[in-house]
mmCIF file of C-alpha atoms in Angstrom:
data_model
loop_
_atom_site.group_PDB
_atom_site.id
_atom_site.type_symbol
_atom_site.label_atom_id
_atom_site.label_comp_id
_atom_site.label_asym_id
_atom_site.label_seq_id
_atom_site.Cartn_x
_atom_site.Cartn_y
_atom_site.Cartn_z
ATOM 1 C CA UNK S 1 111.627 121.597 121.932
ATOM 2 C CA UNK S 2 110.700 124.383 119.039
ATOM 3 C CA UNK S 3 107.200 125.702 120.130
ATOM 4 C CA UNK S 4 106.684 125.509 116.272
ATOM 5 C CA UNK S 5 106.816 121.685 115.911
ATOM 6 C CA UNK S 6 104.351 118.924 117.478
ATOM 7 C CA UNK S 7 106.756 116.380 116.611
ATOM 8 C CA UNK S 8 110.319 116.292 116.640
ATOM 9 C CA UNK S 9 112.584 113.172 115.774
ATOM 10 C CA UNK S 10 116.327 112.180 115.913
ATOM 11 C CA UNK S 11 118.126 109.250 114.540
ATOM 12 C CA UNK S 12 114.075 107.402 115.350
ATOM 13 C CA UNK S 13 115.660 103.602 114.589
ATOM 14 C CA UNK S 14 114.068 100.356 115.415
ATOM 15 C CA UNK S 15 115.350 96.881 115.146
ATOM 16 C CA UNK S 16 113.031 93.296 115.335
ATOM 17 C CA UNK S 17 115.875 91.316 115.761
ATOM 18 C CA UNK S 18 118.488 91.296 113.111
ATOM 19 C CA UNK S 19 116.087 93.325 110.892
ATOM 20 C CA UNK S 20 116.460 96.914 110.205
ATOM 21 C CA UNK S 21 112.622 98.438 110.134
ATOM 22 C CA UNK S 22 112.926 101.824 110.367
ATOM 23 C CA UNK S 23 116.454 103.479 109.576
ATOM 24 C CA UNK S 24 117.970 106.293 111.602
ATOM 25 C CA UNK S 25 115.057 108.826 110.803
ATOM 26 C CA UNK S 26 115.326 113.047 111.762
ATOM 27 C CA UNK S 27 111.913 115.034 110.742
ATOM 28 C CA UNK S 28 109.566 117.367 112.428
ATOM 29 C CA UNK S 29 105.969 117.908 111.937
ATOM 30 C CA UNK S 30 104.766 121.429 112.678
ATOM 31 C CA UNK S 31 101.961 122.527 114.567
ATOM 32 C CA UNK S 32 99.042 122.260 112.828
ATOM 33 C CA UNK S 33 99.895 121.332 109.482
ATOM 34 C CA UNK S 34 98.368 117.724 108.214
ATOM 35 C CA UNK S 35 101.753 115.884 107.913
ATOM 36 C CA UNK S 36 101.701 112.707 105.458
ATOM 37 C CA UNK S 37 104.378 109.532 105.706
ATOM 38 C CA UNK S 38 103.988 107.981 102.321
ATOM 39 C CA UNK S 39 105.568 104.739 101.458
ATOM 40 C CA UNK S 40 104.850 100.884 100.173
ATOM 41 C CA UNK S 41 103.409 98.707 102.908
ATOM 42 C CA UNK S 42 106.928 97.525 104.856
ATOM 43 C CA UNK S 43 108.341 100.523 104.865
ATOM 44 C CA UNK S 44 108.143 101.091 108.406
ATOM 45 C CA UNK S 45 105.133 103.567 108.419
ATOM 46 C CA UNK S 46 103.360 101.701 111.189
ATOM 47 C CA UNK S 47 106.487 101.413 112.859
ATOM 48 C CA UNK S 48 107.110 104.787 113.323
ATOM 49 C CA UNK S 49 103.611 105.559 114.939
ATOM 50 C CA UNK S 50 103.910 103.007 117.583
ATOM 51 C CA UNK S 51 107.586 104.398 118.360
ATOM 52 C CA UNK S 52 105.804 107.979 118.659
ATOM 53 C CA UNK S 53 102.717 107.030 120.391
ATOM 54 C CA UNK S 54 104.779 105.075 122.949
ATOM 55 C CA UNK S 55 103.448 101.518 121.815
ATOM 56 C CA UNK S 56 107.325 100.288 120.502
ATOM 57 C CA UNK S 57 110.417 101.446 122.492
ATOM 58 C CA UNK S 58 112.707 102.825 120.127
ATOM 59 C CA UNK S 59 116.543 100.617 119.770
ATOM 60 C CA UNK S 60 118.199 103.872 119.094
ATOM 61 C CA UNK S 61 117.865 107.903 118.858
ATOM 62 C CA UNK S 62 114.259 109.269 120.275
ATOM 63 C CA UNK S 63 111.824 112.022 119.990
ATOM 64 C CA UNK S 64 109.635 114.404 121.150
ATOM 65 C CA UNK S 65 106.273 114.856 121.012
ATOM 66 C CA UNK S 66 103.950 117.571 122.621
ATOM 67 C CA UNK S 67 107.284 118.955 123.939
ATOM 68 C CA UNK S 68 107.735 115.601 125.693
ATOM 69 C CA UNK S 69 110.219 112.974 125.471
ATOM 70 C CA UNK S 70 109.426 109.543 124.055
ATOM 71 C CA UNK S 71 111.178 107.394 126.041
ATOM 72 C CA UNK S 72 110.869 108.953 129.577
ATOM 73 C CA UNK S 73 107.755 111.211 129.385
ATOM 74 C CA UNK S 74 105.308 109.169 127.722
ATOM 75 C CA UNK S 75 102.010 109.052 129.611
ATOM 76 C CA UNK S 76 102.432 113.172 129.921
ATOM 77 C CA UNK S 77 102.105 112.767 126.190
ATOM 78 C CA UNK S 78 99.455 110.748 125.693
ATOM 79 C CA UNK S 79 97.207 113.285 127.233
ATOM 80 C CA UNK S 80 98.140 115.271 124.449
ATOM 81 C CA UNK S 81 97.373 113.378 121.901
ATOM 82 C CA UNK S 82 94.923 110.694 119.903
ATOM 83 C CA UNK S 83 95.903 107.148 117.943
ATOM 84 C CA UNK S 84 93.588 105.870 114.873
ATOM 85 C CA UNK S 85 95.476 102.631 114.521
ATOM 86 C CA UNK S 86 94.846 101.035 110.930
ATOM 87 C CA UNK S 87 92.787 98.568 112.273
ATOM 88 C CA UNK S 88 90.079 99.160 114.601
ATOM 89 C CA UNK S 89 90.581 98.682 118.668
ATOM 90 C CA UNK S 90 86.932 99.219 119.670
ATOM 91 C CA UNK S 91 84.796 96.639 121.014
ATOM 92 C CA UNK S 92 82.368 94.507 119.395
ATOM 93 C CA UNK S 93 79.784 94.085 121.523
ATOM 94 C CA UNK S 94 79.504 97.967 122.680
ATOM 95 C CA UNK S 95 77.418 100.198 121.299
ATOM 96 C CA UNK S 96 78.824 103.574 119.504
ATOM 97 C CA UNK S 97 78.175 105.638 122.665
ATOM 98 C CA UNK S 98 79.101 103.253 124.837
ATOM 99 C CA UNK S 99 82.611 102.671 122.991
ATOM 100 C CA UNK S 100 83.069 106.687 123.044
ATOM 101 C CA UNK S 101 82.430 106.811 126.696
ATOM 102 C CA UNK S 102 84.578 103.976 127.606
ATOM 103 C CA UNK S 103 87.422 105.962 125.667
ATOM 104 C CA UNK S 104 86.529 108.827 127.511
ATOM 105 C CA UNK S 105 86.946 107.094 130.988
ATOM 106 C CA UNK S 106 90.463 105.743 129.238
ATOM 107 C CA UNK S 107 91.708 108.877 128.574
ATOM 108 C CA UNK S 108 90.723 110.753 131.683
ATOM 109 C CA UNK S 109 88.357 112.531 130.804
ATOM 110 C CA UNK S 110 85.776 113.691 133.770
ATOM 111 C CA UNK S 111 82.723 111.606 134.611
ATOM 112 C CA UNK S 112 80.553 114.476 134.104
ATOM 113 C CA UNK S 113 82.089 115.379 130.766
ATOM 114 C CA UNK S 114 82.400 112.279 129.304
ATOM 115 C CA UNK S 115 78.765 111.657 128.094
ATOM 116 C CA UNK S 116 78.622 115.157 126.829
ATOM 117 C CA UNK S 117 81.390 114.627 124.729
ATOM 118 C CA UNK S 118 80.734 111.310 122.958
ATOM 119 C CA UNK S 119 77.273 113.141 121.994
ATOM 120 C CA UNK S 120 78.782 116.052 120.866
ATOM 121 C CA UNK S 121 81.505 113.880 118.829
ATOM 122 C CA UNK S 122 78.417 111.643 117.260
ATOM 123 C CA UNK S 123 76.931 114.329 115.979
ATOM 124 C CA UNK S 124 79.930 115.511 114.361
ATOM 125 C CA UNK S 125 80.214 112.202 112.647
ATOM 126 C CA UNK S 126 76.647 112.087 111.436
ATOM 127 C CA UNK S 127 76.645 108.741 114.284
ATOM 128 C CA UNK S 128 73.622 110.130 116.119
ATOM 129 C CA UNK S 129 71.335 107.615 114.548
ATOM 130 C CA UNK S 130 73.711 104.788 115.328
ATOM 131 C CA UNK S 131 74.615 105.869 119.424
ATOM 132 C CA UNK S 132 72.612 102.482 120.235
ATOM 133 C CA UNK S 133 73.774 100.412 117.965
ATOM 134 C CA UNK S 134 76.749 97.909 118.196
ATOM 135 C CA UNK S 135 79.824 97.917 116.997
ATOM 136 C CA UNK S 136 80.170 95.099 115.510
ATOM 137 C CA UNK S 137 77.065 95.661 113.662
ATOM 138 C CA UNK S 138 78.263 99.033 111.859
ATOM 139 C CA UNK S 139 79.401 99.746 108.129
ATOM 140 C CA UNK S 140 83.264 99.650 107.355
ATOM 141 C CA UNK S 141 82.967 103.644 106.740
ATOM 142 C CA UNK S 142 81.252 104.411 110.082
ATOM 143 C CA UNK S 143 83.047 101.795 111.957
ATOM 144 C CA UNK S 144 86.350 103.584 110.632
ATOM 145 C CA UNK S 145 84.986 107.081 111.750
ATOM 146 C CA UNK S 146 83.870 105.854 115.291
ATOM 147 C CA UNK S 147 87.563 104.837 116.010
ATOM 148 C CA UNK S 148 88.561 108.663 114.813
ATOM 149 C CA UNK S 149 85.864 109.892 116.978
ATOM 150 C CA UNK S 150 87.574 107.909 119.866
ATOM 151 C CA UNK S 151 90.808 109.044 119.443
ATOM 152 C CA UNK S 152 89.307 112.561 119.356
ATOM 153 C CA UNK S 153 87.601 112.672 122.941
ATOM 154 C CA UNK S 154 89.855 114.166 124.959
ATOM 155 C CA UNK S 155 90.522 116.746 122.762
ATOM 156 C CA UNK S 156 93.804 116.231 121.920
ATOM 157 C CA UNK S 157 96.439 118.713 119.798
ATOM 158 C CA UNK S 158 97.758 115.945 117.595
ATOM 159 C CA UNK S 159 95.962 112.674 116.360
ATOM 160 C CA UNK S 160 98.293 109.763 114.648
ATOM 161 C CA UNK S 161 95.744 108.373 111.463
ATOM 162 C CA UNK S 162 97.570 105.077 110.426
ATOM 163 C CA UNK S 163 96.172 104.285 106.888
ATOM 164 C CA UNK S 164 92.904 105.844 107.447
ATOM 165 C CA UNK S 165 91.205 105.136 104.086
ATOM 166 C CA UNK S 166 92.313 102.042 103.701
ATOM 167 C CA UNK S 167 89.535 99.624 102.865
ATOM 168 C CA UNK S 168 86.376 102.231 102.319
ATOM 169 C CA UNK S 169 84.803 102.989 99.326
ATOM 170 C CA UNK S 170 84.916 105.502 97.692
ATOM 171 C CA UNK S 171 82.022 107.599 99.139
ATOM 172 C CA UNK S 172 83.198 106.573 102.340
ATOM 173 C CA UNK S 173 86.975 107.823 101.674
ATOM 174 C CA UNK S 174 86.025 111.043 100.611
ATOM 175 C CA UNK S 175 83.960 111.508 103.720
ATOM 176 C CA UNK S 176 86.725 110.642 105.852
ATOM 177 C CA UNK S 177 89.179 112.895 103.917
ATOM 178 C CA UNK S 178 86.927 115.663 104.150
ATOM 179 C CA UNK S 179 86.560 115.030 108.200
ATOM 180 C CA UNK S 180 90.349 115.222 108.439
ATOM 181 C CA UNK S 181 90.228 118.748 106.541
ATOM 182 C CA UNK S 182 87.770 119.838 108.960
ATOM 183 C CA UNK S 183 89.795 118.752 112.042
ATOM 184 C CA UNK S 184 92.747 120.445 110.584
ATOM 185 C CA UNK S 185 90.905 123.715 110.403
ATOM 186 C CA UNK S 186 90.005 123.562 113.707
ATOM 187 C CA UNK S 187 93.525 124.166 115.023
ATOM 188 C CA UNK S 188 94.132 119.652 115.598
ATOM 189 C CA UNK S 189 97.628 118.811 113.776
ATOM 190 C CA UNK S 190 97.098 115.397 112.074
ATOM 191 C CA UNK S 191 99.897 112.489 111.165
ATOM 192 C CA UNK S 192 99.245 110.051 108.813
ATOM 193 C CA UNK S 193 100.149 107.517 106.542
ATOM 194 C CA UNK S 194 98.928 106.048 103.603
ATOM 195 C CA UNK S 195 100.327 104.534 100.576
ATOM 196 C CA UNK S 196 97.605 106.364 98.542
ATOM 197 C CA UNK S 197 99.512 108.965 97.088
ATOM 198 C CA UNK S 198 96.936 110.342 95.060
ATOM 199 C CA UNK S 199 95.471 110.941 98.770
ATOM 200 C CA UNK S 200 98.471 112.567 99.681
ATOM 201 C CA UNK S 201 98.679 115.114 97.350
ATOM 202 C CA UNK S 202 94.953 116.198 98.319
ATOM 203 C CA UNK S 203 95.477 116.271 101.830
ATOM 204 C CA UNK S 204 98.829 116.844 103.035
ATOM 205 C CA UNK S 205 100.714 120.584 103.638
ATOM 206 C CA UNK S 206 104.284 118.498 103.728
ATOM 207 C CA UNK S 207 104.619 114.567 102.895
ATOM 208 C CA UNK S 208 107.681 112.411 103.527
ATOM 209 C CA UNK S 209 108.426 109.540 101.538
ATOM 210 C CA UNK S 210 109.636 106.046 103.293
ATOM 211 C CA UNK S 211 111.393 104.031 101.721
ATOM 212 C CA UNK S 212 112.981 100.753 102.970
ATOM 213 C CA UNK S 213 113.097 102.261 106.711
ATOM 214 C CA UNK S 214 114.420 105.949 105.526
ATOM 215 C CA UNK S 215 113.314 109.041 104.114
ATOM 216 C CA UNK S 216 114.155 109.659 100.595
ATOM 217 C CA UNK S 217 112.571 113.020 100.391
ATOM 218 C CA UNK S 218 110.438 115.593 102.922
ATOM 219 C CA UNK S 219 108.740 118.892 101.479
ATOM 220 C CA UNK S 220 105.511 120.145 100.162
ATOM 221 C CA UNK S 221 103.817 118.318 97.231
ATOM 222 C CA UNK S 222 104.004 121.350 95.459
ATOM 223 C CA UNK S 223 107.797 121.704 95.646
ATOM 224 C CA UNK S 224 108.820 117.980 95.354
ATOM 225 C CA UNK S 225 106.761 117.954 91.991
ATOM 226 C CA UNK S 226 108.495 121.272 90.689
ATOM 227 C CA UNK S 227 112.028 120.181 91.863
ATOM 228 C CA UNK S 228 111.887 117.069 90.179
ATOM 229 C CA UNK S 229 112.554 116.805 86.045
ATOM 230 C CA UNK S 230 109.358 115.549 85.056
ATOM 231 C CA UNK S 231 108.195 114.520 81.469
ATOM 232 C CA UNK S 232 105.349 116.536 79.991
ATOM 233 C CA UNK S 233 102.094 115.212 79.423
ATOM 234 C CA UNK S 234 98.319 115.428 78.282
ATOM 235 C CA UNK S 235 95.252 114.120 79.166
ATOM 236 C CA UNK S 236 92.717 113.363 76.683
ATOM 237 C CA UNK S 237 89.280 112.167 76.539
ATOM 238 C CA UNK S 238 87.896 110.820 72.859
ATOM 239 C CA UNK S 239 84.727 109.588 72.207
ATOM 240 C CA UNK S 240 84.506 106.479 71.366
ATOM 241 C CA UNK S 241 87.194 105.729 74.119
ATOM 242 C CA UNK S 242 89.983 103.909 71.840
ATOM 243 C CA UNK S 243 90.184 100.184 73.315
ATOM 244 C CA UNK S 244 93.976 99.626 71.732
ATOM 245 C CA UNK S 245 96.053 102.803 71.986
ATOM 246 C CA UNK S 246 99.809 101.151 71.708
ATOM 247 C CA UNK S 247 100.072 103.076 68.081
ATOM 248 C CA UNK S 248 99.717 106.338 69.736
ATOM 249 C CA UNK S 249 102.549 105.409 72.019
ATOM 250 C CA UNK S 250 104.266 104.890 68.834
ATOM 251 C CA UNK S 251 104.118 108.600 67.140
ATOM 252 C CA UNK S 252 107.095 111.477 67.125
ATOM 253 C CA UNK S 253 107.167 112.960 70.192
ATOM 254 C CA UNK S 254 105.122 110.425 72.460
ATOM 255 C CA UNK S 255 106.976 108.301 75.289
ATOM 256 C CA UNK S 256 104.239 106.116 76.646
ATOM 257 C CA UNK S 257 100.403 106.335 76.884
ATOM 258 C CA UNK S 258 98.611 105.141 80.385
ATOM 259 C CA UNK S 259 94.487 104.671 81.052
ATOM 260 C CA UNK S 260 93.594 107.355 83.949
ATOM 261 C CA UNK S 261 89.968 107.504 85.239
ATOM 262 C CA UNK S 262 88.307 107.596 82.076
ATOM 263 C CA UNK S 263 90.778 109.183 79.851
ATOM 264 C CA UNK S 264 94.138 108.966 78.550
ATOM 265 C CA UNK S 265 97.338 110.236 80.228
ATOM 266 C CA UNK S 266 100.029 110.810 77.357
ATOM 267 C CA UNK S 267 103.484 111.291 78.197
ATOM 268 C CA UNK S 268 106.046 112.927 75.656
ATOM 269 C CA UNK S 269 109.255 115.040 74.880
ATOM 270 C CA UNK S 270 107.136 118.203 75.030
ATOM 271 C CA UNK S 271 103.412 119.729 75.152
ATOM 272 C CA UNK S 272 103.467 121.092 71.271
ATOM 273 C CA UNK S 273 104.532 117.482 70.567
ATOM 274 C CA UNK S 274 102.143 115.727 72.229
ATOM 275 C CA UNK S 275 99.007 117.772 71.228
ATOM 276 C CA UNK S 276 100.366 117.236 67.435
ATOM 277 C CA UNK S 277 100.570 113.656 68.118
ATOM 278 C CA UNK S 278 97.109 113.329 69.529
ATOM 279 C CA UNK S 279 95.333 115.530 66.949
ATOM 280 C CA UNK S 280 96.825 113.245 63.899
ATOM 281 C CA UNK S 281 96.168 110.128 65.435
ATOM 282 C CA UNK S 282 92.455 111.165 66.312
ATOM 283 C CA UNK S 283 91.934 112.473 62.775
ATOM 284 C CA UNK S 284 93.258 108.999 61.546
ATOM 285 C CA UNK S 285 91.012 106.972 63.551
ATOM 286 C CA UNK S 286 87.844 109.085 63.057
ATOM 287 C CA UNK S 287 87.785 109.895 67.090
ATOM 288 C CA UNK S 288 86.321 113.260 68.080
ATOM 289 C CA UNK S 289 88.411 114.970 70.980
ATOM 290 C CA UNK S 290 86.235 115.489 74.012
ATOM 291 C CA UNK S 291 88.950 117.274 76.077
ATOM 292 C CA UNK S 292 92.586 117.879 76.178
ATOM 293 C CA UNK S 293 94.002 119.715 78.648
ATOM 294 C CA UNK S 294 98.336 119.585 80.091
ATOM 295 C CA UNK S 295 98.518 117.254 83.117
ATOM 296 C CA UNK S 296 101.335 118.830 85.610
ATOM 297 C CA UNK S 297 103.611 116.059 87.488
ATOM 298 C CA UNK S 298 101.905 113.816 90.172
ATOM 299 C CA UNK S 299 102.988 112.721 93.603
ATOM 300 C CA UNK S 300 102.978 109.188 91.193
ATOM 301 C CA UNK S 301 105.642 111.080 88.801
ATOM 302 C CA UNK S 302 107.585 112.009 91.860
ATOM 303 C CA UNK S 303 107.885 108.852 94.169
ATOM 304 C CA UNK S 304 108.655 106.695 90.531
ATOM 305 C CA UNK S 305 111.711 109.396 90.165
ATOM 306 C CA UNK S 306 112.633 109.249 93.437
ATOM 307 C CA UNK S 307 112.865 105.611 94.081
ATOM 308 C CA UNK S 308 113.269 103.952 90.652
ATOM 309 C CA UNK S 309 109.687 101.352 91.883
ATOM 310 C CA UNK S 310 106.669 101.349 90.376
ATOM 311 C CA UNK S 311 103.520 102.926 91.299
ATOM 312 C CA UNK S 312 102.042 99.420 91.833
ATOM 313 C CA UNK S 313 103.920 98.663 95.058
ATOM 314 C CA UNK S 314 102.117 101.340 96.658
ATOM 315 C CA UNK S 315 98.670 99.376 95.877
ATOM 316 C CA UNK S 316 99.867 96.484 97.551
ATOM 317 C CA UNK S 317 97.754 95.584 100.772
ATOM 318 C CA UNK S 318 99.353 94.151 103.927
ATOM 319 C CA UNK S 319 98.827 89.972 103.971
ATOM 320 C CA UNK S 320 95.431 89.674 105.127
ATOM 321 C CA UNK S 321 93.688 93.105 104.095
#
């Protein structure tokens, strides 16, 4: 293996039954970069984990992880790295500490350290005041960062995050995401998926996107959104906020008109264009212009070029979320 990469794959394929869930996939994630897998749910994101954290044997090609080979050098990779699975696998009726020591023991780590550790790790997390608590009794955001602390306490080079925002609020995302920065800086290479692409773009050095059990694209957000022919557009901000804004749509120049946290993303055949359009129609409908400003492509723009489906199918939860 290429000292360079945590993660190398070949021809990663996996079958349940007659169905085809992850395609014949060859990446590499690099050593200490935040690597994101980006696609709808179904698209064999999850998959892919459990074949790499040795959960799902593989029905053809392999990989390597830590320098070590999936199929016959497994458990000398688990000691290498950490597993946030999308959905908690604490326990209930432990409390915080009691979980991170039990993980400890689980991963090897020595008696004498293992205390130590899951203080250490509760402090990071801003847990301290919850070390006595119970599981089960914990907030969605702080049950989510327990299970990251877990996966952390053996100190491992690479941690898999399987949808780790999924389900927080807001505050409680943006937390999270700023944890994962943190852990990145401090040397730990981090794997994860999400069908958050807005997410994606924030976090992630390189993303992949899944698609139907293969990769339609791998490279930096940066590059994918400058490779790809994108249309030009504005944001804009009135005040009032127009409630009906189809006859802007409709005006030389302007493709299509979308609501975007508070303002209005305007698409069009160029910037000149589109500022023209916006200044007319705001002068016709007495609207003062709060901001404008040019809105470069999105990892949105990108995936919608790329696959021909909508943004929408990434919002789609898995049955039961």
């Amino acid at each position: 293996m290429d000292n360079a990469f945590a993660v190398e794959a070949l021809n990663l394929t996996k079958y349940y039954g007659e169905t085809l869930a992850v395609d014949h996939i060859s990446f590499e994630v690099r050593k200490g970069e935040i690597f994101g897998f980006l696609g709808p749910n179904g698209a064999g994101k999850t998959t892919t984990i459990r074949m790499l954290s040795g959960l799902s044997r593989p029905s053809a090609g392999t990989a390597r992880v830590l320098g070590y080979d999936i199929r016959s050098e497994i458990v000398e990779a688990k000691k290498g790295f950490g597993v946030v699975p999308e959905s908690s696998n604490l326990y209930d009726e432990l409390t915080a500490l009691e979980n991170l020591v039990f993980a400890a023991q689980l991963y090897g780590v020595p008696p004498r350290q293992r205390i130590e550790r899951a203080e250490e790790l509760l402090e990071t997390f801003g847990l301290q005041e919850k070390r006595d608590a119970r599981f089960a009794t914990l907030s969605r955001g702080m049950k989510r960062a327990l299970t990251i602390a877990a996966a952390l306490i053996h100190r491992p080079q690479l941690v898999f995050l399987d949808e780790p925002t999924v389900g927080l609020d807001v505050v409680n995302a943006r937390s999270l995401r700023s944890l994962i920065q943190k852990l990145n800086r401090q040397g730990v290479t981090l794997f994860l998926t999400t069908h958050y692409l807005e997410e994606a773009d924030l976090l992630c050095d390189r993303v992949a996107f899944l698609v139907q059990g293969r990769i339609v694209a791998l490279d930096t957000p940066q590059n994918l959104k400058q490779r790809l022919k994108v249309e030009s557009a504005c944001e804009v901000r009135f005040a009032p906020m127009p409630t009906e804004v189809m006859e802007l749509g409709e005006w030389e120049g302007v493709y299509r008109v979308e609501r975007s946290q508070g303002c209005l993303r305007v698409y069009g055949e160029s910037e000149s264009l589109l500022t023209e359009a916006i200044l007319r129609y705001a002068g016709q409908k007495g609207l003062e212009i709060v901001s404008i400003s040019t809105a470069g492509p999105t990892l949105e723009d990108v995936f919608v070029q790329l696959t021909g489906l909508t943004p929408e199918v990434m919002l789609v939860e898995k049955e039961g979320k």
